[in-house]
PDB file of C-alpha atoms in Angstrom:
ATOM      1  CA  MET A  42      17.341 161.396   2.989  1.00 86.00           C
ATOM      2  CA  LYS A  43      19.733 159.626   5.308  1.00 95.00           C
ATOM      3  CA  PRO A  44      17.956 157.855   8.332  1.00 97.00           C
ATOM      4  CA  ILE A  45      18.295 158.677  11.754  1.00 97.00           C
ATOM      5  CA  ALA A  46      17.660 155.680  13.543  1.00 98.00           C
ATOM      6  CA  VAL A  47      16.637 152.354  12.750  1.00 98.00           C
ATOM      7  CA  GLN A  48      14.805 149.804  15.043  1.00 98.00           C
ATOM      8  CA  PRO A  49      14.538 146.084  14.198  1.00 98.00           C
ATOM      9  CA  TYR A  50      11.013 144.388  14.320  1.00 98.00           C
ATOM     10  CA  TYR A  51       9.511 141.081  13.606  1.00 97.00           C
ATOM     11  CA  LYS A  52       6.117 139.794  12.510  1.00 95.00           C
ATOM     12  CA  ILE A  53       4.767 136.184  12.814  1.00 91.00           C
ATOM     13  CA  GLU A  54       2.408 135.477  10.107  1.00 90.00           C
ATOM     14  CA  ARG A  55       0.558 131.914   9.949  1.00 90.00           C
ATOM     15  CA  LYS A  56      -0.205 130.276   7.595  1.00 89.00           C
ATOM     16  CA  LEU A  57      -2.891 127.365   7.265  1.00 91.00           C
ATOM     17  CA  ASN A  58      -2.211 124.315   3.563  1.00 86.00           C
ATOM     18  CA  SER A  59      -3.269 121.329   3.256  1.00 86.00           C
ATOM     19  CA  THR A  60      -0.473 119.420   5.476  1.00 87.00           C
ATOM     20  CA  GLY A  61      -1.405 122.014   8.478  1.00 89.00           C
ATOM     21  CA  GLN A  62      -0.698 124.970   9.605  1.00 92.00           C
ATOM     22  CA  GLN A  63       2.895 126.911   9.378  1.00 91.00           C
ATOM     23  CA  TYR A  64       4.967 129.750  11.329  1.00 91.00           C
ATOM     24  CA  LEU A  65       6.805 132.358   9.338  1.00 92.00           C
ATOM     25  CA  THR A  66       9.004 135.060  10.758  1.00 94.00           C
ATOM     26  CA  ASP A  67       9.223 138.376   8.641  1.00 95.00           C
ATOM     27  CA  GLU A  68      11.996 140.505   9.586  1.00 97.00           C
ATOM     28  CA  ARG A  69      11.414 144.212   9.356  1.00 98.00           C
ATOM     29  CA  GLU A  70      12.745 147.439  10.139  1.00 98.00           C
ATOM     30  CA  MET A  71      11.110 150.534  11.319  1.00 98.00           C
ATOM     31  CA  VAL A  72      13.434 153.583   9.982  1.00 98.00           C
ATOM     32  CA  LEU A  73      13.118 157.207  11.558  1.00 98.00           C
ATOM     33  CA  TYR A  74      13.915 160.159   8.942  1.00 98.00           C
ATOM     34  CA  GLU A  75      13.872 163.991  10.016  1.00 95.00           C
ATOM     35  CA  ASP A  76       9.923 164.690   9.326  1.00 96.00           C
ATOM     36  CA  ARG A  77       8.663 160.935   9.147  1.00 98.00           C
ATOM     37  CA  LEU A  78       8.805 157.090  10.606  1.00 98.00           C
ATOM     38  CA  ILE A  79       8.355 154.222   8.000  1.00 98.00           C
ATOM     39  CA  THR A  80       6.964 150.896   9.040  1.00 97.00           C
ATOM     40  CA  HIS A  81       6.444 147.989   6.863  1.00 96.00           C
ATOM     41  CA  ARG A  82       2.925 149.345   6.093  1.00 95.00           C
ATOM     42  CA  ARG A  83       2.338 152.518   7.871  1.00 97.00           C
ATOM     43  CA  GLU A  84       3.972 156.015   7.585  1.00 98.00           C
ATOM     44  CA  PHE A  85       3.791 158.376  10.422  1.00 98.00           C
ATOM     45  CA  PRO A  86       4.309 161.942   9.892  1.00 98.00           C
ATOM     46  CA  LEU A  87       6.681 163.050  12.598  1.00 96.00           C
ATOM     47  CA  MET A  88       4.466 165.657  13.920  1.00 95.00           C
ATOM     48  CA  ASP A  89       1.725 162.428  14.354  1.00 97.00           C
ATOM     49  CA  VAL A  90       4.178 160.408  16.742  1.00 97.00           C
ATOM     50  CA  PHE A  91       3.490 161.560  20.371  1.00 96.00           C
ATOM     51  CA  ASP A  92       5.943 158.913  22.237  1.00 96.00           C
ATOM     52  CA  MET A  93       7.296 155.936  22.244  1.00 97.00           C
ATOM     53  CA  SER A  94       8.112 153.071  24.975  1.00 97.00           C
ATOM     54  CA  TYR A  95       8.809 149.699  25.602  1.00 97.00           C
ATOM     55  CA  ARG A  96       7.325 146.686  27.491  1.00 96.00           C
ATOM     56  CA  ARG A  97       9.877 143.799  28.127  1.00 95.00           C
ATOM     57  CA  LEU A  98       8.780 140.320  27.576  1.00 92.00           C
ATOM     58  CA  ALA A  99      10.034 137.078  28.439  1.00 85.00           C
ATOM     59  CA  ALA A 100      13.659 135.693  26.605  1.00 81.00           C
ATOM     60  CA  GLY A 101      15.283 139.176  26.229  1.00 79.00           C
ATOM     61  CA  GLU A 102      12.024 139.965  23.406  1.00 92.00           C
ATOM     62  CA  GLY A 103       9.519 142.967  24.097  1.00 96.00           C
ATOM     63  CA  LEU A 104       6.349 145.156  22.784  1.00 97.00           C
ATOM     64  CA  PHE A 105       7.655 148.347  21.209  1.00 98.00           C
ATOM     65  CA  TYR A 106       4.804 150.985  21.440  1.00 98.00           C
ATOM     66  CA  LEU A 107       4.397 153.787  18.879  1.00 98.00           C
ATOM     67  CA  HIS A 108       1.430 156.519  20.317  1.00 98.00           C
ATOM     68  CA  THR A 109       0.094 158.269  17.509  1.00 98.00           C
ATOM     69  CA  SER A 110      -2.638 160.501  16.321  1.00 97.00           C
ATOM     70  CA  LYS A 111      -3.731 157.649  14.741  1.00 96.00           C
ATOM     71  CA  GLY A 112      -3.979 155.322  17.805  1.00 97.00           C
ATOM     72  CA  VAL A 113      -1.140 152.587  19.670  1.00 98.00           C
ATOM     73  CA  PHE A 114       0.772 150.787  17.244  1.00 98.00           C
ATOM     74  CA  SER A 115       2.526 147.192  18.868  1.00 97.00           C
ATOM     75  CA  TYR A 116       5.880 145.936  17.378  1.00 97.00           C
ATOM     76  CA  THR A 117       7.479 142.995  18.835  1.00 96.00           C
ATOM     77  CA  ILE A 118      11.084 143.342  19.070  1.00 97.00           C
ATOM     78  CA  ARG A 119      14.075 141.353  19.854  1.00 94.00           C
ATOM     79  CA  HIS A 120      16.714 144.073  21.253  1.00 90.00           C
ATOM     80  CA  ASP A 121      16.096 147.227  23.850  1.00 92.00           C
ATOM     81  CA  PRO A 122      14.631 150.353  21.682  1.00 96.00           C
ATOM     82  CA  ALA A 123      16.529 152.552  24.049  1.00 96.00           C
ATOM     83  CA  ARG A 124      18.867 153.883  21.050  1.00 97.00           C
ATOM     84  CA  PHE A 125      16.108 154.097  18.782  1.00 98.00           C
ATOM     85  CA  ILE A 126      13.565 155.944  21.507  1.00 98.00           C
ATOM     86  CA  ARG A 127      17.210 158.054  22.501  1.00 97.00           C
ATOM     87  CA  ALA A 128      17.699 159.507  18.555  1.00 98.00           C
ATOM     88  CA  PHE A 129      13.421 160.318  18.713  1.00 97.00           C
ATOM     89  CA  GLN A 130      13.984 162.099  22.096  1.00 96.00           C
ATOM     90  CA  ASP A 131      16.782 163.918  20.803  1.00 96.00           C
ATOM     91  CA  HIS A 132      15.308 164.811  17.621  1.00 94.00           C
ATOM     92  CA  GLU A 133      12.683 166.284  19.318  1.00 92.00           C
ATOM     93  CA  ARG A 134      14.336 168.437  21.532  1.00 90.00           C
ATOM     94  CA  SER A 135      16.156 169.627  18.649  1.00 88.00           C
ATOM     95  CA  LYS A 136      13.452 170.678  16.630  1.00 79.00           C
ATOM     96  CA  GLN A 137      11.658 172.610  20.023  1.00 78.00           C
ATOM     97  CA  GLN A 138      15.332 174.094  21.083  1.00 74.00           C
ATOM     98  CA  VAL A 139      14.876 175.618  16.752  1.00 67.00           C
ATOM     99  CA  ARG A 140      11.234 177.373  17.506  1.00 63.00           C
ATOM    100  CA  VAL A 141      12.335 178.743  20.522  1.00 62.00           C
ATOM    101  CA  ARG A 142      14.618 180.654  19.000  1.00 62.00           C
ATOM    102  CA  GLY A 143      12.855 181.551  15.631  1.00 56.00           C
TER     103      GLY A 143
END
Protein backbone atom coordinates (compact mmCIF):
# COMPACT_ATOMS: atom_id res chain seq x y z
CA MET A 1 0.00 0.00 0.00
CA LYS A 2 1.33 3.43 -0.95
CA PRO A 3 1.90 5.93 1.89
CA ILE A 4 -0.24 9.08 2.01
CA ALA A 5 2.46 11.06 3.85
CA VAL A 6 5.77 10.59 5.65
CA GLN A 7 7.09 12.62 8.60
CA PRO A 8 10.74 12.26 9.66
CA TYR A 9 11.49 12.27 13.38
CA TYR A 10 14.42 11.26 15.50
CA LYS A 11 15.28 9.66 18.80
CA ILE A 12 18.40 10.45 20.79
CA GLU A 13 19.68 7.45 22.70
CA ARG A 14 22.27 7.60 25.43
CA LYS A 15 24.72 4.72 25.59
CA LEU A 16 27.01 4.11 28.52
CA ASN A 17 30.30 2.32 28.05
CA SER A 18 33.62 1.99 29.85
CA THR A 19 34.88 5.34 28.52
CA GLY A 20 31.79 7.35 29.45
CA GLN A 21 28.53 8.15 27.74
CA GLN A 22 27.74 8.62 24.09
CA TYR A 23 24.67 10.13 22.43
CA LEU A 24 23.42 8.55 19.23
CA THR A 25 20.78 10.10 16.96
CA ASP A 26 18.50 7.56 15.30
CA GLU A 27 16.64 8.99 12.29
CA ARG A 28 13.17 7.49 11.90
CA GLU A 29 9.97 7.97 9.89
CA MET A 30 6.29 8.13 10.75
CA VAL A 31 4.24 6.85 7.82
CA LEU A 32 0.55 7.60 7.24
CA TYR A 33 -1.37 5.01 5.25
CA GLU A 34 -5.03 4.90 4.33
CA ASP A 35 -5.91 2.73 7.34
CA ARG A 36 -3.02 3.10 9.82
CA LEU A 37 -0.09 5.17 11.04
CA ILE A 38 3.24 3.45 11.65
CA THR A 39 6.21 4.65 13.68
CA HIS A 40 9.46 2.86 14.45
CA ARG A 41 8.00 0.94 17.39
CA ARG A 42 4.22 1.33 17.12
CA GLU A 43 1.34 0.88 14.72
CA PHE A 44 -1.94 2.75 15.20
CA PRO A 45 -5.16 1.99 13.30
CA LEU A 46 -6.39 5.38 12.04
CA MET A 47 -9.67 4.86 13.86
CA ASP A 48 -7.59 5.16 17.08
CA VAL A 49 -5.89 8.43 16.02
CA PHE A 50 -7.88 11.47 17.16
CA ASP A 51 -5.60 14.38 16.36
CA MET A 52 -2.06 15.62 15.73
CA SER A 53 -0.41 18.77 16.99
CA TYR A 54 2.97 20.47 16.96
CA ARG A 55 4.91 22.67 19.36
CA ARG A 56 7.94 24.48 18.03
CA LEU A 57 11.03 24.57 20.24
CA ALA A 58 14.33 26.41 19.86
CA ALA A 59 16.59 26.07 16.81
CA GLY A 60 13.80 24.99 14.44
CA GLU A 61 13.13 21.74 16.25
CA GLY A 62 9.84 20.81 17.81
CA LEU A 63 7.63 18.20 19.39
CA PHE A 64 5.02 16.42 17.33
CA TYR A 65 2.11 15.06 19.39
CA LEU A 66 0.03 12.13 18.26
CA HIS A 67 -3.29 12.00 20.15
CA THR A 68 -4.67 8.45 20.21
CA SER A 69 -7.08 6.27 22.15
CA LYS A 70 -4.03 4.81 23.91
CA GLY A 71 -2.73 8.23 25.03
CA VAL A 72 -0.61 11.05 23.63
CA PHE A 73 2.75 10.15 22.11
CA SER A 74 5.44 12.74 21.44
CA TYR A 75 8.11 12.68 18.73
CA THR A 76 11.03 15.06 18.28
CA ILE A 77 11.15 16.55 14.79
CA ARG A 78 13.33 19.01 12.87
CA HIS A 79 10.83 20.26 10.29
CA ASP A 80 7.35 21.73 10.54
CA PRO A 81 4.85 18.86 10.13
CA ALA A 82 2.10 21.04 8.60
CA ARG A 83 1.94 18.95 5.40
CA PHE A 84 1.76 15.69 7.33
CA ILE A 85 -1.00 17.01 9.63
CA ARG A 86 -2.92 18.45 6.65
CA ALA A 87 -2.67 15.09 4.83
CA PHE A 88 -4.14 13.35 7.90
CA GLN A 89 -6.95 15.92 8.23
CA ASP A 90 -7.79 15.78 4.51
CA HIS A 91 -7.86 12.00 4.64
CA GLU A 92 -10.17 12.05 7.69
CA ARG A 93 -12.48 14.58 6.00
CA SER A 94 -12.70 12.47 2.85
CA LYS A 95 -13.62 9.40 4.96
CA GLN A 96 -16.38 11.39 6.70
CA GLN A 97 -17.78 12.58 3.36
CA VAL A 98 -17.96 8.99 2.13
CA ARG A 99 -19.83 7.97 5.32
CA VAL A 100 -22.32 10.84 4.90
CA ARG A 101 -22.99 9.97 1.25
CA GLY A 102 -23.17 6.22 1.94
